[in-house]
XYZ file of C-alpha atoms in Angstrom:
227
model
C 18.700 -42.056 0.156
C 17.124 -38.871 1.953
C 17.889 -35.780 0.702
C 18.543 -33.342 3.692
C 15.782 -30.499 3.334
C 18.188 -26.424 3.861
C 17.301 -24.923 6.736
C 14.690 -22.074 6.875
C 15.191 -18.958 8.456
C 13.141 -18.348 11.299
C 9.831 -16.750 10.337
C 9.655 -13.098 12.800
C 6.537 -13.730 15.077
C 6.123 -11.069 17.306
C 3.684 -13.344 19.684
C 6.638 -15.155 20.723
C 10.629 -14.404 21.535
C 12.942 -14.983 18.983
C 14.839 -17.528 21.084
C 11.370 -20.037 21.414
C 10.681 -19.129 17.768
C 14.658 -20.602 17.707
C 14.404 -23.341 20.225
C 11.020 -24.433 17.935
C 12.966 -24.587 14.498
C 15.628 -26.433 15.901
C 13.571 -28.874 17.617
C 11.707 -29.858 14.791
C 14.641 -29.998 12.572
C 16.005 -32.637 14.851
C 12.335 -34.642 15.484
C 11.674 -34.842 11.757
C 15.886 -35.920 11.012
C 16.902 -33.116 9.271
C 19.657 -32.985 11.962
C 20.666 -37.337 11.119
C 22.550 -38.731 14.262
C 26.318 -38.290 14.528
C 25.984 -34.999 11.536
C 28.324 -32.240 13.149
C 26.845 -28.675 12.920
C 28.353 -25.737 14.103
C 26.969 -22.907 15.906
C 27.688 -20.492 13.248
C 26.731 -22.581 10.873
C 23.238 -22.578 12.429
C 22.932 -19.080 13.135
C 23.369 -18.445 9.703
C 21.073 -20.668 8.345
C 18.324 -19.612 10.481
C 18.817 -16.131 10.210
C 19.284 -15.155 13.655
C 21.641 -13.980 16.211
C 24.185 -16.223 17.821
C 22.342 -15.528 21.361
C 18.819 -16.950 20.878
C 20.384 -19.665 19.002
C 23.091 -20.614 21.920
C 19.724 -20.709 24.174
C 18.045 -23.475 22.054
C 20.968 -25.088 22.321
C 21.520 -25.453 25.685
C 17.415 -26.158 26.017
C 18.071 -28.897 23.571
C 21.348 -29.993 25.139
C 19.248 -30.681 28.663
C 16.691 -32.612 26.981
C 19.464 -34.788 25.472
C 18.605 -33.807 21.908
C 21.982 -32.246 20.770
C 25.679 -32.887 22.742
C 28.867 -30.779 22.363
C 31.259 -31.817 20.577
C 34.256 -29.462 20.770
C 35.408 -26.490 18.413
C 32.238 -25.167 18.708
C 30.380 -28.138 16.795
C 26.953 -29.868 18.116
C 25.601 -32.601 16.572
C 22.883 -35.373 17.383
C 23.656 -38.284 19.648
C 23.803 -41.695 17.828
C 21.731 -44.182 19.375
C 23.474 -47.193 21.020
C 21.481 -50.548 20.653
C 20.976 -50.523 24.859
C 19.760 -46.471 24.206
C 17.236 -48.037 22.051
C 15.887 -51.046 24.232
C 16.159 -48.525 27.480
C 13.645 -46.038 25.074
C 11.492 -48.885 24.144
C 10.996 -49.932 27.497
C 9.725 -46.377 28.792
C 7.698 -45.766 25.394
C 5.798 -48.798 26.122
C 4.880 -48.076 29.170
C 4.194 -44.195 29.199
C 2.534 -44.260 25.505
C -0.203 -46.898 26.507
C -0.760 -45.125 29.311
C -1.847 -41.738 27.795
C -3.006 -43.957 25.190
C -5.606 -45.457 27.831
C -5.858 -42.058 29.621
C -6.723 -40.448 26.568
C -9.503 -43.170 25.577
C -11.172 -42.758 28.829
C -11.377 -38.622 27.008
C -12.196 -39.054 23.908
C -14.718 -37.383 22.017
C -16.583 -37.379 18.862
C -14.611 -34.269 17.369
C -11.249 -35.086 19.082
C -11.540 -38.904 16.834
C -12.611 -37.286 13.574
C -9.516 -35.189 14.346
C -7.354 -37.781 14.454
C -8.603 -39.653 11.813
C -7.901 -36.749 9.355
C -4.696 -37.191 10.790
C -4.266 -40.798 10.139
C -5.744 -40.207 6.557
C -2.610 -38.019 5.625
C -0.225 -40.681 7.501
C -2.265 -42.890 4.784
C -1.224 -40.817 1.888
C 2.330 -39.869 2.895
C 2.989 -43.933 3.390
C 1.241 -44.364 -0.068
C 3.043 -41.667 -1.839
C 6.830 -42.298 -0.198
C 6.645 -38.688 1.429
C 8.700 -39.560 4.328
C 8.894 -36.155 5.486
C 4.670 -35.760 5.698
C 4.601 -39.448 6.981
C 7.350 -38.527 10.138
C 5.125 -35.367 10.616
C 1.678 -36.813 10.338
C 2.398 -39.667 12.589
C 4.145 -37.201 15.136
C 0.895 -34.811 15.053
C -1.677 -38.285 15.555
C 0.645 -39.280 18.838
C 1.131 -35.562 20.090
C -2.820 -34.909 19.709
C -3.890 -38.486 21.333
C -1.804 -37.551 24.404
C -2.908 -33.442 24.525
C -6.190 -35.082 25.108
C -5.074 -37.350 27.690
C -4.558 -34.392 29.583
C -1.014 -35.709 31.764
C 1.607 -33.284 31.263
C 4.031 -34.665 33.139
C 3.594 -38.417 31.451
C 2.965 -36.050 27.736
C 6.340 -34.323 28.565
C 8.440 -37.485 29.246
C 7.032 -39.052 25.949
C 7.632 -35.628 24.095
C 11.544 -36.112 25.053
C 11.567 -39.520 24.081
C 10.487 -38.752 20.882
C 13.683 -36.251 20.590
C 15.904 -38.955 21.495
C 14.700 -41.491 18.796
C 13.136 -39.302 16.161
C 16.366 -38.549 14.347
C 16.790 -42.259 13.830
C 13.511 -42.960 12.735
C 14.295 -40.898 9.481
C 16.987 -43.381 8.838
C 14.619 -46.179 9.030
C 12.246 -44.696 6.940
C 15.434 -44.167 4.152
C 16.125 -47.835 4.473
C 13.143 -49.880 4.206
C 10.822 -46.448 3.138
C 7.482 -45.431 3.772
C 5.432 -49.099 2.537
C 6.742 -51.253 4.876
C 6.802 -48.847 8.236
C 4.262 -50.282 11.151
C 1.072 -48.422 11.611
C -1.869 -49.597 14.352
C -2.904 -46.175 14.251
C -6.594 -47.903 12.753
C -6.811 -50.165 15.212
C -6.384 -47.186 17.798
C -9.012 -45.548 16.092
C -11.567 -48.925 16.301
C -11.064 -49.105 19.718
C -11.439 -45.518 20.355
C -14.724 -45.401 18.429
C -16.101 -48.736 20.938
C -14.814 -47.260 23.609
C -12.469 -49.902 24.333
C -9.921 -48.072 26.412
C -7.695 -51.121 27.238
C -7.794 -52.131 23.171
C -6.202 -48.500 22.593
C -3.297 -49.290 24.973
C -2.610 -52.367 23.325
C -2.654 -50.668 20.208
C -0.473 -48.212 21.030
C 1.959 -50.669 22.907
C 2.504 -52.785 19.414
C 2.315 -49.832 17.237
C 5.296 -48.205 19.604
C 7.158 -52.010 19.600
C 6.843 -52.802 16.233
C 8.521 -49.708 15.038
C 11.288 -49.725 17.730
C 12.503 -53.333 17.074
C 12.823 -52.301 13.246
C 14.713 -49.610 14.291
C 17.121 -51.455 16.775
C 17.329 -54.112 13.826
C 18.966 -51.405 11.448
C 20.930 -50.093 14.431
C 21.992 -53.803 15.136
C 23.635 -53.866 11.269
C 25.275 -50.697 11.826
C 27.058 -51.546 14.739
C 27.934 -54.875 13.439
């Protein structure tokens, strides 16, 4: 089981407003499961936690609410929407297709410094799946994906993924609690192979099975839930 990780208040940055320094802590709590699918939070609640004021933290909400993050629930209570099993196959049809794409676009890219980057990254991934840190694995293998697409350089295909990863993220922390961190997919190596030849088409493929293979174990735990 997964212990749930207390909110931090927001750290003060004076570079940015409070409500993005808001909107930034709340996404993450949500990409990395801290918020699990279906938990009811309230706005209160929230604002305490982080520290803040109830306006800045109403903004994230309805930022978050748009991207189809968080939903309403009444009273005053959010929470996270829980996937349905046709959610999950509608997600894995558009991950497929916009991941390998960046995937490709970002091959076509790449340079020396930009793959010793991400193999650093994939290195930590290594060590979080080795050690059962499911919190550094959900994180490192967010960062690998998120840098691979910056350098693919599509912001409107990088920003459709990015809100994809919202939707499913949440439930991906469940999987990770019910089969943990040894038996989770991982093609992120053979990404990096074909990177390294300059095999633009191999990275797609890559990143088409390594987007499949973890989406069908997560339907298959959504498929026992429902059942």
């Amino acid at each position: 089981m997964i212990k749930k990780q207390a909110s931090k208040p927001v750290q003060q940055d004076t570079k940015q407003p409070v409500h993005e320094q808001v909107y930034q802590t709340l996404r993450a709590m949500i990409l990395f499961g801290e918020l699990a699918p279906g938990q009811a939070v309230t706005i209160q609640g929230l604002t305490d936690s982080l520290g803040v004021g109830m306006t800045p933290v109403r903004e994230a909400i309805r930022r978050l609410m748009s991207e189809g993050a968080l939903m309403f629930q009444g009273n005053r209570r959010i929470s996270v929407p829980v996937l349905t099993q046709e959610d999950l196959r509608q997600v894995i049809f558009v991950r497929k297709s916009i991941e390998a794409e960046l995937a490709r676009r970002a091959a076509q890219k790449m340079t020396p410094a930009a793959v010793e980057a991400l193999d650093h990254l994939d290195i930590a991934l290594d060590l979080a799946i080795e050690t059962g840190d499911v919190s550094g694995y959900l994180r490192s293998n967010y960062d690998f994906h998120a840098l691979l697409y910056a350098i693919a350089d599509a912001p409107i295909l990088t920003e459709m993924a990015d809100r994809l990863w919202l939707r499913f993220g949440p439930s991906l922390r469940v999987v990770c609690g019910r089969f943990g961190t040894q038996n989770l997919p991982d093609r992120h190596k053979e990404m990096l192979d074909a990177l390294r030849a300059g095999d633009a088409e191999g990275v797609a493929r890559a990143m088409e099975q390594d987007v499949e293979q973890g989406m069908e174990q997560m339907l298959g735990v959504l498929s026992e839930n429902e059942a």
